[in-house]
Amino acid sequence: MTAVSLIALAAFGSVLCIIEIPKMLKAGLRKELIVFLLLLAAGTALAVMKLFSIGIPNPTDFLVWVYSPVSGIMKWLSKSQ
Amino acid sequence: MEKKYISGHQLFTLFALSSLGGSVIVASSPMAAVAKQDAWLGALVSAAYGMCVILMFYFIGSRHPGLTLIGILRQVLGKWLGTLFAVCYVLFFLLLSTNLPWYIMDFMGHVMHETPQYAISLPLVLGFAIAVLYGIEVIARASEILIKFVTFIFLASILMVLPNIKPDNLLPVLEGGIVPVLKSSVFLSVYVTFPMVSFLMIFPVNMEDVFGAKKPLLKGFLWSNSVAFISILISLLVLGSGIVSKTKYPTFLLLKEINLLDIFTRIEYFISVLWIITEFVVGALFFYSGAAGLSELLKLKDGNKIVLPLALIVFIMSGVVFPSDVFNMNWLRLGWMPLSITMGLILPLLVLAVYGGKKAVWLIWGK
C-alpha cells in the first residue's frame, strides 16, 4: 500500500510540474512558480511523513492551546446548569 | 483572480447552502446536551442575533465595494495589522476546508468500515479543487441547482417522519430557565452564523449590485436557519432530548425511525446525501476563500496555479487534524467554539469599530 501511495504521489507531483512549470515560465509568472514549488514541496513532505507515520504537528492542538485561557468559559457554556 | 460576477439569486443559494453546511446533522446534539428539550428555542435565539451578525457583514462589505476581506482588513486596520489578521483568516479558511472532509470520513466510516479514510476524502477534496479552478461563478451556479435537491430531500424526509412525533417530548418547556437556552444558541451560531465571515471574500468583490445583496443574504440566512430549526425541533419531538444529546449524528438516527406503510423504510441515507451536498458547497467555499485569500495576500497574478498544491496539503491534513472521535469532541468545545467566535464575531466587530471611529474622526475634524 505504501509503495502504491508513493508512486501515486510522485506521479501527481511530476505530472503537475511537467504541465504547469513550462506554462508559468512562458507567462513570466516567477512569484507564482516559487509559491507553487513551495506548496508542492510542503504537501509532498506532509504526505511522506503521513505515509511513514511520522507525527505531523496538528494545527487543532495548537489552537486548543491558544484558547486554553478561555477554556473555563467554554466548559461553563457546555454545561446544562 | 479575474473578476467574475454572481447574481443576487446565486448569492442567496450559495449563502443558504453554505450556512447550513455541517450544522444540520451535528449541531443538535450539543444543543440538546445543554438545553435538553428546549434546544429548539435556542435555534430561534440563534437566528435572532445571527440576523444582526449577518447585517454587520453586509454593512462592512457594502462600504467597501470592489474589495475582498483581505483588502478590507488592510484598508481599515492599516498595512501591518491588517496583513496579520488577513493571514489569520486565510489559515482559518484552510483549516476549515481540512476539517469538513474529516466529518464526511467519520460519518461514512460508520457505514463503510473497511474503506480507508483517504479514499473517502479524495473525491471530496478533488471536488473542492475542481470547483475552485472553475471559479466562484461555477460554484454559485452549482449551488443554484443543488438547493433544489436539498429542499426536496429535506422536506420529503421531514414529512415522512412526521407520523412518529410525540409532543410530550418537548415538555416541560423552559425547565431550567432561560440561561441554558441562551447557552445552546451559541452552539448553533458557531456553525451557522460566524463562519459565514468567509462570504466577505465574495460579496463585495464578486457582486455587481453591492446594495442589492442585503435581501439575498438575509433570505439565505433565513432558509438555512429554518432548516436547522425544523431538523432540531423534529429530532427532539421524535427521539427525545436524551437520545439526541447522546448520539453524534441525531438527524441520521431520526430518519431511521421512518416506516411508512412498510414500504418506505431504511431511507436514512437520504439525509446523508443532503449533508454531503451542503458540506461540499461549504467546503468549496472555504477552500476558495483560502486559495483566493492566499493569492491576494501574495499578490499573485494567476491564483489558479496554487490551487492543486494547496489541495494536496488539504487532502493530507484532512486525515491528520482529528486523530479520534474523542479528540474531535474536545476540539469542538475548547477550540472550535472560541475560534469561530473570534473570527466571526470579535474581529468583524473590531473592523466595524475602527471603521466607525475613522469615519467619526473624519466627520468631526474634516479632512
Short mmCIF file of C-alpha atoms in Angstrom, two decimals:
data_model
loop_
_atom_site.label_atom_id
_atom_site.label_comp_id
_atom_site.label_asym_id
_atom_site.label_seq_id
_atom_site.Cartn_x
_atom_site.Cartn_y
_atom_site.Cartn_z
CA MET A 1 0.00 0.00 0.00
CA THR A 2 2.81 2.36 0.91
CA ALA A 3 4.51 1.74 -2.41
CA VAL A 4 1.31 2.43 -4.36
CA SER A 5 0.73 5.63 -2.44
CA LEU A 6 4.31 6.74 -3.02
CA ILE A 7 4.00 6.10 -6.74
CA ALA A 8 0.70 7.98 -6.88
CA LEU A 9 2.26 10.88 -5.00
CA ALA A 10 5.28 11.01 -7.28
CA ALA A 11 3.04 10.78 -10.35
CA PHE A 12 0.84 13.62 -9.12
CA GLY A 13 3.81 15.86 -8.35
CA SER A 14 5.68 15.21 -11.55
CA VAL A 15 2.67 15.48 -13.85
CA LEU A 16 1.69 18.74 -12.18
CA CYS A 17 5.24 20.07 -12.58
CA ILE A 18 5.52 18.95 -16.23
CA ILE A 19 2.23 20.61 -17.14
CA GLU A 20 2.36 23.77 -15.06
CA ILE A 21 6.00 24.86 -14.88
CA PRO A 22 6.56 25.50 -18.64
CA LYS A 23 3.30 27.47 -18.72
CA MET A 24 4.37 29.63 -15.82
CA LEU A 25 7.86 30.17 -17.26
CA LYS A 26 6.38 31.20 -20.59
CA ALA A 27 3.98 33.65 -18.97
CA GLY A 28 6.77 35.02 -16.77
CA LEU A 29 4.94 34.28 -13.54
CA ARG A 30 8.01 33.97 -11.32
CA LYS A 31 6.32 34.57 -7.99
CA GLU A 32 3.64 32.00 -8.80
CA LEU A 33 6.35 29.49 -9.64
CA ILE A 34 8.06 29.97 -6.26
CA VAL A 35 4.81 29.70 -4.29
CA PHE A 36 3.75 26.70 -6.36
CA LEU A 37 7.00 24.86 -5.73
CA LEU A 38 6.98 25.70 -2.02
CA LEU A 39 3.41 24.47 -1.56
CA LEU A 40 4.03 21.34 -3.59
CA ALA A 41 7.17 20.58 -1.57
CA ALA A 42 5.26 21.12 1.66
CA GLY A 43 2.41 18.91 0.51
CA THR A 44 4.75 16.14 -0.64
CA ALA A 45 6.69 16.32 2.61
CA LEU A 46 3.46 16.06 4.62
CA ALA A 47 2.31 13.11 2.54
CA VAL A 48 5.62 11.28 3.02
CA MET A 49 5.50 11.98 6.76
CA LYS A 50 1.98 10.64 6.92
CA LEU A 51 2.93 7.54 4.89
CA PHE A 52 5.77 6.63 7.23
CA SER A 53 3.68 7.54 10.28
CA ILE A 54 5.92 10.36 11.42
CA GLY A 55 3.90 12.63 13.70
CA ILE A 56 2.67 15.71 11.86
CA PRO A 57 2.17 18.74 14.12
CA ASN A 58 -1.56 19.20 14.46
CA PRO A 59 -2.96 22.72 13.97
CA THR A 60 -6.01 21.92 16.11
CA ASP A 61 -3.76 21.03 19.06
CA PHE A 62 -2.10 24.40 18.71
CA LEU A 63 -5.45 26.22 18.60
CA VAL A 64 -6.74 24.40 21.67
CA TRP A 65 -3.56 25.57 23.40
CA VAL A 66 -4.07 29.15 22.17
CA TYR A 67 -7.60 29.20 23.55
CA SER A 68 -6.76 27.43 26.82
CA PRO A 69 -7.22 30.67 28.82
CA VAL A 70 -10.93 30.73 27.91
CA SER A 71 -11.47 27.01 28.36
CA GLY A 72 -13.24 27.68 31.67
CA ILE A 73 -15.88 29.76 29.89
CA MET A 74 -16.31 27.11 27.21
CA LYS A 75 -16.73 24.36 29.79
CA TRP A 76 -19.32 26.51 31.56
CA LEU A 77 -21.11 27.05 28.23
CA SER A 78 -21.40 23.35 27.56
CA LYS A 79 -22.81 22.51 30.99
CA SER A 80 -26.56 22.47 31.33
CA GLN A 81 -26.66 24.23 34.69
CA MET B 1 -8.00 36.15 -9.93
CA GLU B 2 -10.04 37.71 -12.67
CA LYS B 3 -13.27 39.45 -11.87
CA LYS B 4 -16.37 37.32 -12.06
CA TYR B 5 -19.83 38.36 -11.05
CA ILE B 6 -22.61 36.35 -9.45
CA SER B 7 -26.26 37.30 -9.35
CA GLY B 8 -28.40 38.00 -6.32
CA HIS B 9 -30.19 34.69 -6.55
CA GLN B 10 -26.90 32.83 -6.76
CA LEU B 11 -25.71 34.66 -3.68
CA PHE B 12 -28.87 33.53 -1.90
CA THR B 13 -28.46 29.86 -2.81
CA LEU B 14 -24.75 29.83 -2.09
CA PHE B 15 -25.27 31.50 1.24
CA ALA B 16 -28.16 29.24 2.20
CA LEU B 17 -26.30 26.01 1.44
CA SER B 18 -23.02 27.01 2.97
CA SER B 19 -24.61 28.48 6.06
CA LEU B 20 -26.44 25.21 6.58
CA GLY B 21 -23.13 23.48 5.99
CA GLY B 22 -22.29 20.85 8.52
CA SER B 23 -24.72 22.05 11.12
CA VAL B 24 -27.90 20.26 10.17
CA ILE B 25 -26.70 16.88 11.26
CA VAL B 26 -24.26 17.58 14.11
CA ALA B 27 -25.33 20.77 15.89
CA SER B 28 -28.48 19.43 17.52
CA SER B 29 -26.52 17.01 19.70
CA PRO B 30 -24.51 19.54 21.77
CA MET B 31 -27.55 21.84 21.84
CA ALA B 32 -29.71 19.12 23.34
CA ALA B 33 -26.97 18.28 25.81
CA VAL B 34 -27.10 21.84 27.15
CA ALA B 35 -30.74 22.86 26.86
CA LYS B 36 -32.40 19.42 26.93
CA GLN B 37 -35.91 19.67 25.46
CA ASP B 38 -35.61 23.45 24.97
CA ALA B 39 -32.92 23.22 22.29
CA TRP B 40 -35.40 24.32 19.62
CA LEU B 41 -35.80 27.64 21.46
CA GLY B 42 -32.04 28.00 21.28
CA ALA B 43 -32.28 27.76 17.49
CA LEU B 44 -34.74 30.66 17.46
CA VAL B 45 -32.49 32.79 19.68
CA SER B 46 -29.52 31.97 17.47
CA ALA B 47 -31.46 33.08 14.38
CA ALA B 48 -32.43 36.34 16.08
CA TYR B 49 -28.95 37.52 16.90
CA GLY B 50 -27.44 35.80 13.89
CA MET B 51 -29.50 38.17 11.76
CA CYS B 52 -27.66 41.12 13.33
CA VAL B 53 -24.30 39.47 12.67
CA ILE B 54 -25.21 38.92 9.00
CA LEU B 55 -26.33 42.56 8.77
CA MET B 56 -22.96 43.54 10.19
CA PHE B 57 -21.16 41.50 7.50
CA TYR B 58 -23.37 43.17 4.91
CA PHE B 59 -22.60 46.62 6.31
CA ILE B 60 -18.85 46.00 6.31
CA GLY B 61 -18.99 44.62 2.78
CA SER B 62 -21.25 47.26 1.31
CA ARG B 63 -18.95 50.10 2.48
CA HIS B 64 -16.02 48.62 0.62
CA PRO B 65 -17.16 47.78 -2.91
CA GLY B 66 -14.55 46.02 -5.01
CA LEU B 67 -12.55 44.75 -2.05
CA THR B 68 -12.29 41.30 -0.52
CA LEU B 69 -11.96 40.57 3.17
CA ILE B 70 -8.18 40.81 2.79
CA GLY B 71 -8.46 44.22 1.17
CA ILE B 72 -10.96 45.44 3.75
CA LEU B 73 -8.73 44.37 6.64
CA ARG B 74 -5.74 46.10 5.08
CA GLN B 75 -7.66 49.29 4.32
CA VAL B 76 -9.33 49.58 7.71
CA LEU B 77 -6.64 48.31 10.07
CA GLY B 78 -3.60 49.54 8.20
CA LYS B 79 -0.96 47.59 6.33
CA TRP B 80 0.76 45.61 9.09
CA LEU B 81 -2.10 44.81 11.45
CA GLY B 82 -4.41 44.20 8.51
CA THR B 83 -1.98 41.78 6.90
CA LEU B 84 -1.53 39.94 10.20
CA PHE B 85 -5.28 39.42 10.56
CA ALA B 86 -5.58 38.54 6.89
CA VAL B 87 -3.03 35.75 7.38
CA CYS B 88 -5.10 34.52 10.34
CA TYR B 89 -8.21 34.45 8.17
CA VAL B 90 -6.51 32.58 5.33
CA LEU B 91 -5.23 29.95 7.76
CA PHE B 92 -8.69 29.77 9.33
CA PHE B 93 -10.34 29.10 5.97
CA LEU B 94 -7.77 26.49 5.02
CA LEU B 95 -8.14 24.80 8.41
CA LEU B 96 -11.90 24.67 7.92
CA SER B 97 -11.53 23.13 4.49
CA THR B 98 -9.43 20.37 6.07
CA ASN B 99 -11.99 19.79 8.83
CA LEU B 100 -15.00 19.30 6.59
CA PRO B 101 -13.71 16.19 4.75
CA TRP B 102 -12.94 14.71 8.15
CA TYR B 103 -16.60 14.84 9.13
CA ILE B 104 -17.60 13.04 5.95
CA MET B 105 -14.86 10.48 6.58
CA ASP B 106 -16.06 9.96 10.12
CA PHE B 107 -19.68 9.71 9.10
CA MET B 108 -19.05 7.35 6.19
CA GLY B 109 -16.76 5.36 8.46
CA HIS B 110 -19.86 4.30 10.37
CA VAL B 111 -21.18 2.80 7.17
CA MET B 112 -18.10 1.61 5.32
CA HIS B 113 -15.84 0.21 7.99
CA GLU B 114 -13.20 -1.29 5.73
CA THR B 115 -12.70 1.66 3.39
CA PRO B 116 -9.58 3.67 4.12
CA GLN B 117 -10.34 7.20 5.26
CA TYR B 118 -8.39 8.84 2.49
CA ALA B 119 -10.41 7.03 -0.15
CA ILE B 120 -13.48 8.90 1.10
CA SER B 121 -11.88 12.31 1.34
CA LEU B 122 -10.08 12.10 -2.02
CA PRO B 123 -13.16 12.68 -4.24
CA LEU B 124 -14.32 15.43 -1.92
CA VAL B 125 -11.03 17.35 -1.92
CA LEU B 126 -10.71 16.74 -5.66
CA GLY B 127 -14.17 18.27 -5.98
CA PHE B 128 -13.10 21.31 -3.98
CA ALA B 129 -10.07 21.78 -6.21
CA ILE B 130 -12.03 21.43 -9.43
CA ALA B 131 -14.70 23.81 -8.15
CA VAL B 132 -12.12 26.42 -7.24
CA LEU B 133 -10.30 26.02 -10.57
CA TYR B 134 -13.55 26.71 -12.38
CA GLY B 135 -14.10 29.78 -10.25
CA ILE B 136 -16.71 31.22 -7.97
CA GLU B 137 -19.25 31.63 -10.77
CA VAL B 138 -19.45 27.89 -11.27
CA ILE B 139 -19.70 27.16 -7.54
CA ALA B 140 -22.57 29.65 -7.35
CA ARG B 141 -24.35 28.12 -10.34
CA ALA B 142 -23.93 24.63 -8.91
CA SER B 143 -25.47 25.80 -5.67
CA GLU B 144 -28.46 27.08 -7.62
CA ILE B 145 -29.19 23.54 -8.78
CA LEU B 146 -28.21 21.78 -5.58
CA ILE B 147 -30.53 23.85 -3.40
CA LYS B 148 -33.50 22.31 -5.18
CA PHE B 149 -32.30 18.80 -4.32
CA VAL B 150 -31.61 19.78 -0.76
CA THR B 151 -35.00 21.39 -0.23
CA PHE B 152 -36.76 18.41 -1.75
CA ILE B 153 -34.83 15.79 0.22
CA PHE B 154 -35.27 17.72 3.43
CA LEU B 155 -39.00 18.31 3.05
CA ALA B 156 -39.64 14.75 1.93
CA SER B 157 -37.76 13.21 4.83
CA ILE B 158 -39.37 15.52 7.38
CA LEU B 159 -42.84 14.77 6.02
CA MET B 160 -42.20 11.04 6.21
CA VAL B 161 -41.01 11.19 9.79
CA LEU B 162 -43.93 13.33 10.95
CA PRO B 163 -46.18 10.40 11.99
CA ASN B 164 -43.63 9.43 14.63
CA ILE B 165 -43.68 12.64 16.66
CA LYS B 166 -44.52 12.56 20.33
CA PRO B 167 -45.43 16.05 21.59
CA ASP B 168 -44.71 15.02 25.19
CA ASN B 169 -41.00 15.05 24.37
CA LEU B 170 -40.99 18.86 24.40
CA LEU B 171 -42.46 19.16 27.88
CA PRO B 172 -41.78 20.79 30.25
CA VAL B 173 -40.90 23.99 28.44
CA LEU B 174 -38.15 26.13 29.99
CA GLU B 175 -37.50 23.71 32.81
CA GLY B 176 -34.01 25.03 33.56
CA GLY B 177 -34.80 28.70 32.97
CA ILE B 178 -33.63 30.85 30.09
CA VAL B 179 -29.86 30.52 30.62
CA PRO B 180 -29.39 27.02 29.10
CA VAL B 181 -31.38 28.15 26.07
CA LEU B 182 -29.07 31.11 25.54
CA LYS B 183 -26.05 28.89 26.02
CA SER B 184 -27.31 26.36 23.49
CA SER B 185 -27.90 29.08 20.92
CA VAL B 186 -24.12 29.65 20.81
CA PHE B 187 -23.62 26.04 19.71
CA LEU B 188 -25.72 26.63 16.62
CA SER B 189 -24.27 30.04 15.85
CA VAL B 190 -20.70 28.77 15.72
CA TYR B 191 -21.77 26.61 12.78
CA VAL B 192 -24.44 28.63 11.03
CA THR B 193 -23.57 32.27 11.56
CA PHE B 194 -19.98 33.03 12.43
CA PRO B 195 -18.09 31.06 9.75
CA MET B 196 -20.08 33.00 7.16
CA VAL B 197 -17.49 35.73 7.51
CA SER B 198 -15.95 33.92 4.54
CA PHE B 199 -18.68 35.50 2.41
CA LEU B 200 -16.76 38.75 2.66
CA MET B 201 -14.29 37.09 0.26
CA ILE B 202 -17.08 37.03 -2.34
CA PHE B 203 -19.71 39.50 -1.53
CA PRO B 204 -18.44 42.99 -2.29
CA VAL B 205 -15.93 41.94 -4.92
CA ASN B 206 -17.97 39.46 -6.98
CA MET B 207 -21.27 41.36 -6.89
CA GLU B 208 -22.22 43.99 -9.40
CA ASP B 209 -25.09 45.35 -7.34
CA VAL B 210 -23.50 45.69 -3.92
CA PHE B 211 -26.51 47.20 -2.16
CA GLY B 212 -28.87 44.63 -3.63
CA ALA B 213 -27.05 41.93 -1.67
CA LYS B 214 -28.85 42.59 1.58
CA LYS B 215 -32.00 40.72 0.68
CA PRO B 216 -30.33 37.56 -0.69
CA LEU B 217 -28.05 37.37 2.33
CA LEU B 218 -30.91 37.64 4.81
CA LYS B 219 -33.06 35.28 2.75
CA GLY B 220 -30.29 32.70 2.64
CA PHE B 221 -29.75 33.01 6.34
CA LEU B 222 -33.45 32.59 6.99
CA TRP B 223 -33.56 29.49 4.78
CA SER B 224 -30.65 27.78 6.48
CA ASN B 225 -31.93 28.68 9.92
CA SER B 226 -35.38 27.34 9.20
CA VAL B 227 -33.89 24.06 8.03
CA ALA B 228 -31.70 23.84 11.11
CA PHE B 229 -34.60 24.82 13.37
CA ILE B 230 -37.00 22.30 11.86
CA SER B 231 -34.46 19.49 11.99
CA ILE B 232 -33.69 20.21 15.65
CA LEU B 233 -37.36 20.50 16.56
CA ILE B 234 -38.33 17.29 14.78
CA SER B 235 -35.35 15.38 16.22
CA LEU B 236 -36.43 16.44 19.71
CA LEU B 237 -40.06 15.58 19.01
CA VAL B 238 -39.32 12.14 17.64
CA LEU B 239 -36.29 10.98 19.59
CA GLY B 240 -36.47 12.99 22.79
CA SER B 241 -33.64 15.10 24.17
CA GLY B 242 -31.93 12.19 25.92
CA ILE B 243 -31.17 10.29 22.73
CA VAL B 244 -30.42 13.43 20.71
CA SER B 245 -27.79 14.61 23.18
CA LYS B 246 -26.06 11.22 23.29
CA THR B 247 -25.71 10.49 19.56
CA LYS B 248 -23.25 12.19 17.30
CA TYR B 249 -25.49 12.34 14.23
CA PRO B 250 -29.06 12.73 15.57
CA THR B 251 -30.70 13.69 12.29
CA PHE B 252 -29.40 10.49 10.77
CA LEU B 253 -30.87 8.47 13.62
CA LEU B 254 -34.10 10.39 13.20
CA LEU B 255 -34.63 9.14 9.68
CA LYS B 256 -34.11 5.57 10.82
CA GLU B 257 -37.48 5.99 12.52
CA ILE B 258 -39.24 6.35 9.19
CA ASN B 259 -41.57 3.48 8.46
CA LEU B 260 -44.33 4.41 6.04
CA LEU B 261 -46.67 1.52 5.27
CA ASP B 262 -43.67 -0.83 5.48
CA ILE B 263 -42.63 0.43 2.05
CA PHE B 264 -40.50 3.47 2.80
CA THR B 265 -38.07 2.20 5.39
CA ARG B 266 -34.31 2.46 5.87
CA ILE B 267 -34.07 5.65 3.90
CA GLU B 268 -31.81 7.38 6.42
CA TYR B 269 -29.10 7.74 3.79
CA PHE B 270 -31.32 10.34 2.19
CA ILE B 271 -30.18 12.81 4.79
CA SER B 272 -26.55 11.89 4.24
CA VAL B 273 -26.95 12.92 0.59
CA LEU B 274 -28.21 16.29 1.77
CA TRP B 275 -25.37 16.54 4.23
CA ILE B 276 -22.67 15.65 1.71
CA ILE B 277 -24.07 18.26 -0.70
CA THR B 278 -24.04 21.06 1.86
CA GLU B 279 -20.63 20.02 3.19
CA PHE B 280 -19.29 20.04 -0.33
CA VAL B 281 -20.62 23.53 -1.05
CA VAL B 282 -19.34 24.96 2.21
CA GLY B 283 -16.01 23.18 1.78
CA ALA B 284 -15.62 24.53 -1.73
CA LEU B 285 -16.46 27.99 -0.41
CA PHE B 286 -13.86 27.80 2.36
CA PHE B 287 -11.24 26.37 0.03
CA TYR B 288 -12.00 29.12 -2.47
CA SER B 289 -11.72 31.74 0.28
CA GLY B 290 -8.42 30.26 1.43
CA ALA B 291 -6.91 29.98 -2.05
CA ALA B 292 -8.17 33.39 -3.21
CA GLY B 293 -7.04 34.97 0.05
CA LEU B 294 -3.58 33.45 -0.20
CA SER B 295 -3.13 34.55 -3.80
CA GLU B 296 -4.28 38.07 -2.94
CA LEU B 297 -2.03 38.18 0.10
CA LEU B 298 0.99 37.22 -2.01
CA LYS B 299 -0.18 39.49 -4.87
CA LEU B 300 -0.19 36.63 -7.38
CA LYS B 301 -1.39 37.39 -10.90
CA ASP B 302 -2.77 33.92 -11.56
CA GLY B 303 -4.21 32.45 -8.40
CA ASN B 304 -5.28 29.21 -10.08
CA LYS B 305 -1.69 27.94 -10.21
CA ILE B 306 -1.50 27.35 -6.46
CA VAL B 307 -4.84 25.54 -6.15
CA LEU B 308 -3.65 21.97 -6.82
CA PRO B 309 -0.63 22.03 -4.48
CA LEU B 310 -2.89 23.56 -1.82
CA ALA B 311 -5.40 20.79 -2.42
CA LEU B 312 -2.66 18.22 -1.79
CA ILE B 313 -1.94 19.83 1.58
CA VAL B 314 -5.64 19.98 2.46
CA PHE B 315 -6.05 16.35 1.42
CA ILE B 316 -3.21 15.12 3.61
CA MET B 317 -4.20 17.28 6.55
CA SER B 318 -7.82 16.10 6.42
CA GLY B 319 -6.61 12.80 7.86
CA VAL B 320 -4.37 14.45 10.41
CA VAL B 321 -6.48 17.14 12.06
CA PHE B 322 -8.55 14.84 14.25
CA PRO B 323 -6.90 11.57 15.31
CA SER B 324 -10.04 10.31 17.05
CA ASP B 325 -13.68 10.96 17.88
CA VAL B 326 -12.87 12.00 21.44
CA PHE B 327 -10.26 14.41 20.17
CA ASN B 328 -12.86 15.92 17.86
CA MET B 329 -15.40 16.35 20.69
CA ASN B 330 -12.76 18.06 22.79
CA TRP B 331 -11.78 20.31 19.88
CA LEU B 332 -15.38 21.32 19.21
CA ARG B 333 -15.78 22.53 22.77
CA LEU B 334 -12.39 24.01 23.54
CA GLY B 335 -11.02 25.01 20.15
CA TRP B 336 -13.70 25.44 17.54
CA MET B 337 -16.16 27.47 19.62
CA PRO B 338 -13.72 30.21 20.69
CA LEU B 339 -12.05 30.19 17.26
CA SER B 340 -15.34 30.64 15.44
CA ILE B 341 -16.43 33.39 17.83
CA THR B 342 -13.12 35.23 17.44
CA MET B 343 -13.07 35.03 13.65
CA GLY B 344 -16.76 35.51 13.02
CA LEU B 345 -17.76 37.99 15.70
CA ILE B 346 -14.91 39.69 17.55
CA LEU B 347 -12.64 40.53 14.61
CA PRO B 348 -15.51 41.85 12.40
CA LEU B 349 -16.71 43.92 15.37
CA LEU B 350 -13.19 45.29 15.70
CA VAL B 351 -13.14 46.15 11.99
CA LEU B 352 -16.52 47.83 12.35
CA ALA B 353 -15.39 49.81 15.41
CA VAL B 354 -12.21 51.03 13.74
CA TYR B 355 -14.12 51.90 10.56
CA GLY B 356 -16.75 53.82 12.58
CA GLY B 357 -14.06 55.55 14.62
CA LYS B 358 -12.22 56.66 11.50
CA LYS B 359 -15.47 57.96 9.97
CA ALA B 360 -16.29 59.89 13.18
CA VAL B 361 -12.85 61.46 13.33
CA TRP B 362 -13.13 62.37 9.67
CA LEU B 363 -16.57 63.93 10.20
CA ILE B 364 -15.58 65.98 13.25
CA TRP B 365 -12.24 67.36 12.13
CA GLY B 366 -12.79 67.36 8.40
CA LYS B 367 -10.03 66.09 6.18
#
